[in-house]
Amino acid sequence: MDTVFVPSGTSRANLKGYTLIMPVVSVGNVGQLTIDLIISTLGLPRVGYIHSDCLLPVVGNNPYTTTSENSAEMCISSEVYASADQKLAVLQIRSPIVQGKHRSFRQQLFSWFKESEFSRIVVLSSSHAHHRVDRQLVGTPLRYLATPSLQTIVGDKFQTLKWKELERVAAFPGISEVEQEIYIPGGGITKSLYNDSCTEGIPLAVLLIFCSEGDNIPDAFSLLNFLNEWIQLIEKTSDQHTVTRAQWKIPSSWRLLFGSGIPPALF
């Protein structure tokens, strides 16, 4: 399979040993909003993009513009940003997968994962809150999944953080409660990415939040702080338990997240 990563400049970015953080297109677009905050806060430069016929084409202005000079830059449906200092790569996906091409897109991603030799991959996702089972209704709406390959790397880190693993649910409720399966309604390709990573021996973690469609900015901050407990993107001050919202930089493109407002002329 031909490579799907195309570097921005003439030199090819060496991402070996990097941590990759990426979203899955899912309910509320929480993963993508979280990635926006990471790129904007850390000021990550773009190092390339994913060339794929599996994503709907999108083009627009630079969503992370900070000056009049870089406001004219363009963005497309999937781009890769990276920091050599932090050994961090971030993939942003801005459009849904073409119907019938979910499997092809996963294959392209895995080809890139293996070629790049990432040390670990973190998938940010979300799931419909109204599909939760009884035991998921209490406590935090945040959950994680980790492949066996990643578990050997992190050890008991998630237990130390007191994170809750995503509960398995009955595959055939009311008929057989013995067979349990992973259930992520509204999660797009999250489940298949995780299952394929288990099979392929990829060190991958899924971090997700139960939510509903609407203003999902608070969900993005919750998921980002959840991630930051494990992978210290920015440090919390000594007198804080968590990173405050003010420490994350909101991208300029969020000003129009819900449109430009109601025209006063209507009234």
C-alpha atoms as an extended CHARMM CRD file, in Angstrom:
* protein
*
       267  EXT
         1         1  MET       CA              0.0000000000        0.0000000000        0.0000000000  PROA      1               0.0000000000
         2         2  ASP       CA              1.3490000000        3.4430000000       -0.9450000000  PROA      2               0.0000000000
         3         3  THR       CA              2.2250000000        5.7550000000        1.8990000000  PROA      3               0.0000000000
         4         4  VAL       CA             -0.6050000000        8.0490000000        2.9910000000  PROA      4               0.0000000000
         5         5  PHE       CA              1.5830000000       10.6090000000        4.7910000000  PROA      5               0.0000000000
         6         6  VAL       CA              2.7810000000       13.5210000000        2.6870000000  PROA      6               0.0000000000
         7         7  PRO       CA              5.3220000000       15.8780000000        4.3330000000  PROA      7               0.0000000000
         8         8  SER       CA              4.8110000000       19.6410000000        4.0920000000  PROA      8               0.0000000000
         9         9  GLY       CA              8.4010000000       20.5040000000        3.2530000000  PROA      9               0.0000000000
        10        10  THR       CA             11.1330000000       18.8940000000        1.2130000000  PROA      10              0.0000000000
        11        11  SER       CA             12.5080000000       16.8920000000        4.1450000000  PROA      11              0.0000000000
        12        12  ARG       CA             10.5160000000       13.9840000000        5.5340000000  PROA      12              0.0000000000
        13        13  ALA       CA              9.5200000000       14.2540000000        9.1940000000  PROA      13              0.0000000000
        14        14  ASN       CA             10.9830000000       11.4600000000       11.3020000000  PROA      14              0.0000000000
        15        15  LEU       CA              8.2570000000       10.5320000000       13.8030000000  PROA      15              0.0000000000
        16        16  LYS       CA              9.8860000000        7.3620000000       15.1530000000  PROA      16              0.0000000000
        17        17  GLY       CA              9.3730000000        7.0480000000       18.8890000000  PROA      17              0.0000000000
        18        18  TYR       CA              6.8240000000        9.8670000000       18.9720000000  PROA      18              0.0000000000
        19        19  THR       CA              3.5020000000        9.7390000000       20.8280000000  PROA      19              0.0000000000
        20        20  LEU       CA              0.6330000000       10.1500000000       18.3690000000  PROA      20              0.0000000000
        21        21  ILE       CA             -2.6410000000       11.7190000000       19.5230000000  PROA      21              0.0000000000
        22        22  MET       CA             -5.5720000000       11.5530000000       17.1010000000  PROA      22              0.0000000000
        23        23  PRO       CA             -9.3510000000       11.9360000000       17.1460000000  PROA      23              0.0000000000
        24        24  VAL       CA            -12.1170000000        9.7540000000       15.8120000000  PROA      24              0.0000000000
        25        25  VAL       CA            -15.1050000000       11.4540000000       14.2120000000  PROA      25              0.0000000000
        26        26  SER       CA            -17.7400000000       10.7030000000       16.8470000000  PROA      26              0.0000000000
        27        27  VAL       CA            -20.7240000000       12.2010000000       18.6810000000  PROA      27              0.0000000000
        28        28  GLY       CA            -20.2730000000       15.9030000000       19.4080000000  PROA      28              0.0000000000
        29        29  ASN       CA            -16.8910000000       15.9680000000       17.6010000000  PROA      29              0.0000000000
        30        30  VAL       CA            -15.3150000000       16.0180000000       21.0750000000  PROA      30              0.0000000000
        31        31  GLY       CA            -12.0760000000       14.3780000000       19.9310000000  PROA      31              0.0000000000
        32        32  GLN       CA            -11.5570000000       16.9360000000       17.1790000000  PROA      32              0.0000000000
        33        33  LEU       CA            -12.2760000000       19.8620000000       19.5190000000  PROA      33              0.0000000000
        34        34  THR       CA             -9.7570000000       18.4340000000       21.9850000000  PROA      34              0.0000000000
        35        35  ILE       CA             -7.1200000000       18.1610000000       19.2460000000  PROA      35              0.0000000000
        36        36  ASP       CA             -7.8160000000       21.8050000000       18.3130000000  PROA      36              0.0000000000
        37        37  LEU       CA             -6.9860000000       22.8390000000       21.8760000000  PROA      37              0.0000000000
        38        38  ILE       CA             -3.7510000000       20.8140000000       21.9000000000  PROA      38              0.0000000000
        39        39  ILE       CA             -2.4880000000       22.2500000000       18.6060000000  PROA      39              0.0000000000
        40        40  SER       CA             -3.4420000000       25.8060000000       19.5680000000  PROA      40              0.0000000000
        41        41  THR       CA             -2.0240000000       25.6610000000       23.1150000000  PROA      41              0.0000000000
        42        42  LEU       CA              1.3030000000       24.0810000000       22.1630000000  PROA      42              0.0000000000
        43        43  GLY       CA              1.6370000000       26.0840000000       18.9300000000  PROA      43              0.0000000000
        44        44  LEU       CA              2.4310000000       22.9180000000       17.0060000000  PROA      44              0.0000000000
        45        45  PRO       CA              3.6970000000       23.4210000000       13.4360000000  PROA      45              0.0000000000
        46        46  ARG       CA              2.1850000000       21.4390000000       10.5920000000  PROA      46              0.0000000000
        47        47  VAL       CA              4.5890000000       18.7980000000        9.2530000000  PROA      47              0.0000000000
        48        48  GLY       CA              2.3790000000       17.1090000000        6.6670000000  PROA      48              0.0000000000
        49        49  TYR       CA             -0.9880000000       15.6830000000        5.8620000000  PROA      49              0.0000000000
        50        50  ILE       CA             -2.7350000000       12.3760000000        5.3000000000  PROA      50              0.0000000000
        51        51  HSD       CA             -3.5430000000       11.8110000000        1.6360000000  PROA      51              0.0000000000
        52        52  SER       CA             -6.6110000000        9.5690000000        1.4980000000  PROA      52              0.0000000000
        53        53  ASP       CA             -9.6020000000        9.0790000000       -0.7690000000  PROA      53              0.0000000000
        54        54  CYS       CA            -11.4990000000        7.7530000000        2.2640000000  PROA      54              0.0000000000
        55        55  LEU       CA            -12.1830000000       11.1880000000        3.7400000000  PROA      55              0.0000000000
        56        56  LEU       CA            -14.5870000000       13.7580000000        2.3670000000  PROA      56              0.0000000000
        57        57  PRO       CA            -12.5410000000       16.6410000000        0.9160000000  PROA      57              0.0000000000
        58        58  VAL       CA            -12.4790000000       19.8240000000        3.0010000000  PROA      58              0.0000000000
        59        59  VAL       CA            -10.5930000000       23.0820000000        2.5190000000  PROA      59              0.0000000000
        60        60  GLY       CA            -10.6460000000       26.2400000000        4.5970000000  PROA      60              0.0000000000
        61        61  ASN       CA             -8.6590000000       28.9890000000        6.2490000000  PROA      61              0.0000000000
        62        62  ASN       CA             -6.0310000000       28.3210000000        8.9100000000  PROA      62              0.0000000000
        63        63  PRO       CA             -8.0670000000       27.4620000000       12.0520000000  PROA      63              0.0000000000
        64        64  TYR       CA             -5.1520000000       28.3850000000       14.3270000000  PROA      64              0.0000000000
        65        65  THR       CA             -4.3780000000       31.8150000000       12.8920000000  PROA      65              0.0000000000
        66        66  THR       CA             -2.4920000000       34.1350000000       15.2400000000  PROA      66              0.0000000000
        67        67  THR       CA             -1.3600000000       36.8920000000       12.8480000000  PROA      67              0.0000000000
        68        68  SER       CA             -2.5400000000       38.4680000000        9.6030000000  PROA      68              0.0000000000
        69        69  GLU       CA              0.3870000000       36.7380000000        7.8710000000  PROA      69              0.0000000000
        70        70  ASN       CA             -0.6890000000       33.1620000000        8.6730000000  PROA      70              0.0000000000
        71        71  SER       CA             -4.4410000000       33.8100000000        8.3630000000  PROA      71              0.0000000000
        72        72  ALA       CA             -4.2590000000       33.1840000000        4.6130000000  PROA      72              0.0000000000
        73        73  GLU       CA             -2.8250000000       29.6720000000        5.0450000000  PROA      73              0.0000000000
        74        74  MET       CA             -5.1400000000       26.8250000000        4.0960000000  PROA      74              0.0000000000
        75        75  CYS       CA             -6.1880000000       23.7050000000        5.9510000000  PROA      75              0.0000000000
        76        76  ILE       CA             -7.5320000000       20.4420000000        4.5620000000  PROA      76              0.0000000000
        77        77  SER       CA             -9.3940000000       17.3790000000        5.8220000000  PROA      77              0.0000000000
        78        78  SER       CA             -6.5290000000       15.6820000000        7.6850000000  PROA      78              0.0000000000
        79        79  GLU       CA             -3.2550000000       17.2070000000        8.7880000000  PROA      79              0.0000000000
        80        80  VAL       CA             -0.3240000000       16.2090000000       10.9990000000  PROA      80              0.0000000000
        81        81  TYR       CA              1.3280000000       18.5480000000       13.4920000000  PROA      81              0.0000000000
        82        82  ALA       CA              4.4150000000       17.7200000000       15.5370000000  PROA      82              0.0000000000
        83        83  SER       CA              6.8650000000       18.8860000000       18.1880000000  PROA      83              0.0000000000
        84        84  ALA       CA             10.3910000000       17.4660000000       18.1290000000  PROA      84              0.0000000000
        85        85  ASP       CA             11.0500000000       18.7310000000       21.6760000000  PROA      85              0.0000000000
        86        86  GLN       CA              8.1060000000       16.8250000000       23.1400000000  PROA      86              0.0000000000
        87        87  LYS       CA              8.3380000000       13.9320000000       20.6670000000  PROA      87              0.0000000000
        88        88  LEU       CA              4.6410000000       14.5020000000       20.0580000000  PROA      88              0.0000000000
        89        89  ALA       CA              2.6780000000       14.1120000000       16.8400000000  PROA      89              0.0000000000
        90        90  VAL       CA             -0.9550000000       15.1400000000       16.4900000000  PROA      90              0.0000000000
        91        91  LEU       CA             -3.3080000000       14.1310000000       13.6920000000  PROA      91              0.0000000000
        92        92  GLN       CA             -6.3660000000       16.3070000000       13.1420000000  PROA      92              0.0000000000
        93        93  ILE       CA             -9.2640000000       14.9090000000       11.0880000000  PROA      93              0.0000000000
        94        94  ARG       CA            -11.7920000000       17.5010000000        9.9560000000  PROA      94              0.0000000000
        95        95  SER       CA            -14.2330000000       15.4990000000        7.8550000000  PROA      95              0.0000000000
        96        96  PRO       CA            -16.1750000000       12.2250000000        8.0610000000  PROA      96              0.0000000000
        97        97  ILE       CA            -15.1380000000        8.9940000000        6.3800000000  PROA      97              0.0000000000
        98        98  VAL       CA            -16.7500000000        8.2620000000        3.0230000000  PROA      98              0.0000000000
        99        99  GLN       CA            -19.5100000000        5.6910000000        3.3510000000  PROA      99              0.0000000000
       100       100  GLY       CA            -18.2140000000        2.1920000000        2.6460000000  PROA      100             0.0000000000
       101       101  LYS       CA            -14.5420000000        3.1650000000        3.1090000000  PROA      101             0.0000000000
       102       102  HSD       CA            -14.1530000000        2.7700000000        6.8750000000  PROA      102             0.0000000000
       103       103  ARG       CA            -12.1010000000       -0.4080000000        6.5530000000  PROA      103             0.0000000000
       104       104  SER       CA             -9.8520000000        1.0750000000        3.8560000000  PROA      104             0.0000000000
       105       105  PHE       CA             -9.2060000000        4.1340000000        6.0130000000  PROA      105             0.0000000000
       106       106  ARG       CA             -8.2460000000        1.9620000000        8.9850000000  PROA      106             0.0000000000
       107       107  GLN       CA             -5.8530000000        0.0030000000        6.7790000000  PROA      107             0.0000000000
       108       108  GLN       CA             -4.2540000000        3.2490000000        5.5950000000  PROA      108             0.0000000000
       109       109  LEU       CA             -3.8850000000        4.4560000000        9.1820000000  PROA      109             0.0000000000
       110       110  PHE       CA             -2.2680000000        1.2000000000       10.2990000000  PROA      110             0.0000000000
       111       111  SER       CA              0.1230000000        1.3570000000        7.3580000000  PROA      111             0.0000000000
       112       112  TRP       CA              1.1750000000        4.8240000000        8.5590000000  PROA      112             0.0000000000
       113       113  PHE       CA              1.3500000000        3.7280000000       12.2240000000  PROA      113             0.0000000000
       114       114  LYS       CA              3.7690000000        0.9270000000       11.3740000000  PROA      114             0.0000000000
       115       115  GLU       CA              5.8160000000        2.9900000000        8.9460000000  PROA      115             0.0000000000
       116       116  SER       CA              6.2250000000        5.8290000000       11.4750000000  PROA      116             0.0000000000
       117       117  GLU       CA              6.9840000000        3.5090000000       14.4280000000  PROA      117             0.0000000000
       118       118  PHE       CA              5.1190000000        5.5690000000       17.0190000000  PROA      118             0.0000000000
       119       119  SER       CA              5.9060000000        4.6450000000       20.6180000000  PROA      119             0.0000000000
       120       120  ARG       CA              2.2020000000        4.8550000000       21.5530000000  PROA      120             0.0000000000
       121       121  ILE       CA             -1.0460000000        6.0440000000       20.0210000000  PROA      121             0.0000000000
       122       122  VAL       CA             -3.8530000000        7.8100000000       21.8770000000  PROA      122             0.0000000000
       123       123  VAL       CA             -7.3010000000        7.9110000000       20.2740000000  PROA      123             0.0000000000
       124       124  LEU       CA             -9.7220000000       10.5640000000       21.5490000000  PROA      124             0.0000000000
       125       125  SER       CA            -13.3790000000        9.6790000000       21.1340000000  PROA      125             0.0000000000
       126       126  SER       CA            -16.9060000000       10.0050000000       22.5240000000  PROA      126             0.0000000000
       127       127  SER       CA            -20.0240000000        7.8980000000       22.9270000000  PROA      127             0.0000000000
       128       128  HSD       CA            -23.7590000000        8.5950000000       23.2280000000  PROA      128             0.0000000000
       129       129  ALA       CA            -24.6220000000        9.3680000000       26.8540000000  PROA      129             0.0000000000
       130       130  HSD       CA            -28.1690000000        8.0320000000       26.4710000000  PROA      130             0.0000000000
       131       131  HSD       CA            -26.8780000000        4.5500000000       25.5890000000  PROA      131             0.0000000000
       132       132  ARG       CA            -25.1030000000        4.0480000000       28.9220000000  PROA      132             0.0000000000
       133       133  VAL       CA            -25.8960000000        0.9780000000       30.9910000000  PROA      133             0.0000000000
       134       134  ASP       CA            -26.8680000000        1.3650000000       34.6680000000  PROA      134             0.0000000000
       135       135  ARG       CA            -23.3650000000        1.0630000000       36.1030000000  PROA      135             0.0000000000
       136       136  GLN       CA            -22.0970000000        3.7900000000       33.7450000000  PROA      136             0.0000000000
       137       137  LEU       CA            -24.5770000000        6.3780000000       35.0560000000  PROA      137             0.0000000000
       138       138  VAL       CA            -22.7290000000        6.9940000000       38.3140000000  PROA      138             0.0000000000
       139       139  GLY       CA            -19.4870000000        8.9220000000       38.6720000000  PROA      139             0.0000000000
       140       140  THR       CA            -17.2160000000       10.2050000000       35.9390000000  PROA      140             0.0000000000
       141       141  PRO       CA            -18.3040000000       10.1360000000       32.2740000000  PROA      141             0.0000000000
       142       142  LEU       CA            -14.6810000000        9.4520000000       31.2350000000  PROA      142             0.0000000000
       143       143  ARG       CA            -13.4330000000        5.9820000000       30.2760000000  PROA      143             0.0000000000
       144       144  TYR       CA            -10.3430000000        4.3460000000       28.7890000000  PROA      144             0.0000000000
       145       145  LEU       CA             -9.3450000000        1.2460000000       26.8560000000  PROA      145             0.0000000000
       146       146  ALA       CA             -5.7730000000       -0.0040000000       26.4370000000  PROA      146             0.0000000000
       147       147  THR       CA             -4.4340000000       -2.7070000000       24.1340000000  PROA      147             0.0000000000
       148       148  PRO       CA             -2.3140000000       -5.5040000000       25.6800000000  PROA      148             0.0000000000
       149       149  SER       CA              0.7190000000       -4.0420000000       23.9120000000  PROA      149             0.0000000000
       150       150  LEU       CA              0.1960000000       -0.6900000000       25.6480000000  PROA      150             0.0000000000
       151       151  GLN       CA             -0.5650000000       -2.3010000000       29.0110000000  PROA      151             0.0000000000
       152       152  THR       CA              2.9310000000       -3.7930000000       29.0810000000  PROA      152             0.0000000000
       153       153  ILE       CA              4.3500000000       -0.2740000000       28.6120000000  PROA      153             0.0000000000
       154       154  VAL       CA              2.2170000000        1.6560000000       31.1180000000  PROA      154             0.0000000000
       155       155  GLY       CA              1.9740000000       -1.0530000000       33.7930000000  PROA      155             0.0000000000
       156       156  ASP       CA             -0.3970000000        0.0120000000       36.5680000000  PROA      156             0.0000000000
       157       157  LYS       CA             -0.3560000000        3.7110000000       35.6170000000  PROA      157             0.0000000000
       158       158  PHE       CA             -4.1020000000        3.8640000000       34.8920000000  PROA      158             0.0000000000
       159       159  GLN       CA             -4.9330000000        2.1450000000       38.1640000000  PROA      159             0.0000000000
       160       160  THR       CA             -2.7410000000        4.6730000000       39.9850000000  PROA      160             0.0000000000
       161       161  LEU       CA             -4.6680000000        7.4840000000       38.2900000000  PROA      161             0.0000000000
       162       162  LYS       CA             -7.9020000000        5.7590000000       39.4070000000  PROA      162             0.0000000000
       163       163  TRP       CA             -9.2170000000        5.7390000000       35.8360000000  PROA      163             0.0000000000
       164       164  LYS       CA            -12.2620000000        3.6660000000       34.9510000000  PROA      164             0.0000000000
       165       165  GLU       CA            -11.9190000000        1.1590000000       32.1240000000  PROA      165             0.0000000000
       166       166  LEU       CA            -14.8220000000        1.0740000000       29.6760000000  PROA      166             0.0000000000
       167       167  GLU       CA            -17.2410000000       -1.5650000000       30.8980000000  PROA      167             0.0000000000
       168       168  ARG       CA            -18.0810000000       -4.5010000000       28.6450000000  PROA      168             0.0000000000
       169       169  VAL       CA            -21.8240000000       -5.0310000000       28.1340000000  PROA      169             0.0000000000
       170       170  ALA       CA            -23.8750000000       -8.1040000000       27.2900000000  PROA      170             0.0000000000
       171       171  ALA       CA            -23.6940000000       -8.9140000000       23.5870000000  PROA      171             0.0000000000
       172       172  PHE       CA            -27.2330000000      -10.3290000000       23.7070000000  PROA      172             0.0000000000
       173       173  PRO       CA            -29.1000000000       -8.5550000000       26.5420000000  PROA      173             0.0000000000
       174       174  GLY       CA            -31.9440000000      -10.5950000000       27.9900000000  PROA      174             0.0000000000
       175       175  ILE       CA            -30.8120000000      -13.7520000000       26.2060000000  PROA      175             0.0000000000
       176       176  SER       CA            -27.2860000000      -14.3430000000       27.4290000000  PROA      176             0.0000000000
       177       177  GLU       CA            -25.4190000000      -12.1890000000       29.9170000000  PROA      177             0.0000000000
       178       178  VAL       CA            -22.2860000000      -14.3300000000       29.6620000000  PROA      178             0.0000000000
       179       179  GLU       CA            -20.8910000000      -13.0210000000       26.3810000000  PROA      179             0.0000000000
       180       180  GLN       CA            -19.5510000000       -9.4930000000       26.9470000000  PROA      180             0.0000000000
       181       181  GLU       CA            -18.4160000000       -7.0290000000       24.3040000000  PROA      181             0.0000000000
       182       182  ILE       CA            -17.1340000000       -3.4780000000       23.8820000000  PROA      182             0.0000000000
       183       183  TYR       CA            -20.0110000000       -1.1540000000       23.0040000000  PROA      183             0.0000000000
       184       184  ILE       CA            -19.3030000000        2.4230000000       21.8060000000  PROA      184             0.0000000000
       185       185  PRO       CA            -22.4630000000        3.8020000000       20.1350000000  PROA      185             0.0000000000
       186       186  GLY       CA            -21.7650000000        7.0440000000       18.2930000000  PROA      186             0.0000000000
       187       187  GLY       CA            -18.0380000000        6.3140000000       18.4350000000  PROA      187             0.0000000000
       188       188  GLY       CA            -17.3990000000        5.9040000000       14.7040000000  PROA      188             0.0000000000
       189       189  ILE       CA            -14.4130000000        3.6290000000       14.0450000000  PROA      189             0.0000000000
       190       190  THR       CA            -13.2360000000        3.7040000000       17.6820000000  PROA      190             0.0000000000
       191       191  LYS       CA            -14.1380000000        0.0960000000       18.4460000000  PROA      191             0.0000000000
       192       192  SER       CA            -12.6900000000       -1.3050000000       15.2130000000  PROA      192             0.0000000000
       193       193  LEU       CA             -9.4870000000        0.7420000000       15.6550000000  PROA      193             0.0000000000
       194       194  TYR       CA             -9.0760000000       -0.6890000000       19.1460000000  PROA      194             0.0000000000
       195       195  ASN       CA             -9.8340000000       -4.2860000000       18.1030000000  PROA      195             0.0000000000
       196       196  ASP       CA             -7.4780000000       -4.0890000000       15.1160000000  PROA      196             0.0000000000
       197       197  SER       CA             -4.7420000000       -2.6420000000       17.3410000000  PROA      197             0.0000000000
       198       198  CYS       CA             -5.1200000000       -5.5600000000       19.7550000000  PROA      198             0.0000000000
       199       199  THR       CA             -4.7380000000       -7.9810000000       16.8390000000  PROA      199             0.0000000000
       200       200  GLU       CA             -1.8010000000       -6.1090000000       15.2730000000  PROA      200             0.0000000000
       201       201  GLY       CA              0.0600000000       -5.5670000000       18.5570000000  PROA      201             0.0000000000
       202       202  ILE       CA             -0.1560000000       -1.7740000000       18.3470000000  PROA      202             0.0000000000
       203       203  PRO       CA              0.3330000000        0.1150000000       21.6660000000  PROA      203             0.0000000000
       204       204  LEU       CA             -2.9140000000        2.1110000000       21.5710000000  PROA      204             0.0000000000
       205       205  ALA       CA             -5.1880000000        3.6890000000       24.1570000000  PROA      205             0.0000000000
       206       206  VAL       CA             -8.7210000000        4.9830000000       23.6870000000  PROA      206             0.0000000000
       207       207  LEU       CA             -9.8310000000        7.8700000000       25.8870000000  PROA      207             0.0000000000
       208       208  LEU       CA            -13.5130000000        8.6980000000       25.5880000000  PROA      208             0.0000000000
       209       209  ILE       CA            -16.3260000000       10.6460000000       27.2090000000  PROA      209             0.0000000000
       210       210  PHE       CA            -20.0580000000        9.9800000000       27.3270000000  PROA      210             0.0000000000
       211       211  CYS       CA            -21.8450000000       13.0350000000       25.9060000000  PROA      211             0.0000000000
       212       212  SER       CA            -24.7220000000       14.3370000000       23.7960000000  PROA      212             0.0000000000
       213       213  GLU       CA            -24.7950000000       16.5930000000       20.7330000000  PROA      213             0.0000000000
       214       214  GLY       CA            -24.8450000000       20.3130000000       21.5170000000  PROA      214             0.0000000000
       215       215  ASP       CA            -22.2500000000       22.6590000000       22.9480000000  PROA      215             0.0000000000
       216       216  ASN       CA            -19.4710000000       20.1190000000       23.4250000000  PROA      216             0.0000000000
       217       217  ILE       CA            -16.7270000000       22.5560000000       24.3930000000  PROA      217             0.0000000000
       218       218  PRO       CA            -16.9770000000       21.6060000000       28.1080000000  PROA      218             0.0000000000
       219       219  ASP       CA            -16.6710000000       17.9320000000       27.0890000000  PROA      219             0.0000000000
       220       220  ALA       CA            -13.5150000000       18.7560000000       25.1140000000  PROA      220             0.0000000000
       221       221  PHE       CA            -11.9300000000       20.4250000000       28.1610000000  PROA      221             0.0000000000
       222       222  SER       CA            -12.8790000000       17.4280000000       30.3320000000  PROA      222             0.0000000000
       223       223  LEU       CA            -11.3530000000       14.9650000000       27.8620000000  PROA      223             0.0000000000
       224       224  LEU       CA             -8.2390000000       17.1210000000       27.5050000000  PROA      224             0.0000000000
       225       225  ASN       CA             -7.6560000000       17.2980000000       31.2670000000  PROA      225             0.0000000000
       226       226  PHE       CA             -8.2160000000       13.5280000000       31.4040000000  PROA      226             0.0000000000
       227       227  LEU       CA             -5.4790000000       13.0640000000       28.7930000000  PROA      227             0.0000000000
       228       228  ASN       CA             -3.2270000000       15.5560000000       30.5660000000  PROA      228             0.0000000000
       229       229  GLU       CA             -3.3030000000       13.5000000000       33.7670000000  PROA      229             0.0000000000
       230       230  TRP       CA             -1.4240000000       10.7920000000       31.8640000000  PROA      230             0.0000000000
       231       231  ILE       CA              0.5410000000       12.6430000000       29.1980000000  PROA      231             0.0000000000
       232       232  GLN       CA              1.6870000000       15.9430000000       30.6630000000  PROA      232             0.0000000000
       233       233  LEU       CA              1.1080000000       18.3170000000       27.7580000000  PROA      233             0.0000000000
       234       234  ILE       CA              1.1830000000       21.2820000000       30.1420000000  PROA      234             0.0000000000
       235       235  GLU       CA              1.9420000000       21.2850000000       33.8480000000  PROA      235             0.0000000000
       236       236  LYS       CA             -0.5720000000       22.2240000000       36.5150000000  PROA      236             0.0000000000
       237       237  THR       CA              0.5480000000       24.7030000000       39.1380000000  PROA      237             0.0000000000
       238       238  SER       CA              1.3960000000       23.3200000000       42.5500000000  PROA      238             0.0000000000
       239       239  ASP       CA             -1.7540000000       24.6970000000       44.1980000000  PROA      239             0.0000000000
       240       240  GLN       CA             -4.1430000000       23.1650000000       41.6340000000  PROA      240             0.0000000000
       241       241  HSD       CA             -5.5470000000       19.6780000000       41.3400000000  PROA      241             0.0000000000
       242       242  THR       CA             -6.2260000000       20.0810000000       37.6160000000  PROA      242             0.0000000000
       243       243  VAL       CA             -5.2320000000       22.3830000000       34.7890000000  PROA      243             0.0000000000
       244       244  THR       CA             -7.6310000000       25.3280000000       34.5350000000  PROA      244             0.0000000000
       245       245  ARG       CA             -9.4630000000       26.2000000000       31.3390000000  PROA      245             0.0000000000
       246       246  ALA       CA             -7.5010000000       29.4520000000       31.1400000000  PROA      246             0.0000000000
       247       247  GLN       CA             -4.2580000000       27.5060000000       30.6990000000  PROA      247             0.0000000000
       248       248  TRP       CA             -5.4820000000       26.0400000000       27.4180000000  PROA      248             0.0000000000
       249       249  LYS       CA             -5.4850000000       28.3330000000       24.3920000000  PROA      249             0.0000000000
       250       250  ILE       CA             -8.7570000000       28.4380000000       22.4740000000  PROA      250             0.0000000000
       251       251  PRO       CA             -8.1430000000       28.6010000000       18.6900000000  PROA      251             0.0000000000
       252       252  SER       CA             -9.3760000000       31.6270000000       16.7700000000  PROA      252             0.0000000000
       253       253  SER       CA            -11.6720000000       29.4630000000       14.6300000000  PROA      253             0.0000000000
       254       254  TRP       CA            -13.8670000000       28.6990000000       17.6550000000  PROA      254             0.0000000000
       255       255  ARG       CA            -15.2990000000       32.2300000000       17.5020000000  PROA      255             0.0000000000
       256       256  LEU       CA            -17.5510000000       30.9850000000       14.7000000000  PROA      256             0.0000000000
       257       257  LEU       CA            -18.2080000000       27.5270000000       16.1220000000  PROA      257             0.0000000000
       258       258  PHE       CA            -21.9540000000       28.2090000000       16.2940000000  PROA      258             0.0000000000
       259       259  GLY       CA            -22.1850000000       30.6260000000       13.3740000000  PROA      259             0.0000000000
       260       260  SER       CA            -21.9730000000       34.3990000000       13.3840000000  PROA      260             0.0000000000
       261       261  GLY       CA            -24.9860000000       35.1260000000       15.5520000000  PROA      261             0.0000000000
       262       262  ILE       CA            -28.4410000000       36.4590000000       14.8000000000  PROA      262             0.0000000000
       263       263  PRO       CA            -28.4460000000       39.5430000000       12.5070000000  PROA      263             0.0000000000
       264       264  PRO       CA            -29.8220000000       42.5500000000       14.4760000000  PROA      264             0.0000000000
       265       265  ALA       CA            -31.7090000000       43.6300000000       11.3260000000  PROA      265             0.0000000000
       266       266  LEU       CA            -34.1970000000       40.8060000000       11.9560000000  PROA      266             0.0000000000
       267       267  PHE       CA            -35.5210000000       42.7750000000       14.9090000000  PROA      267             0.0000000000
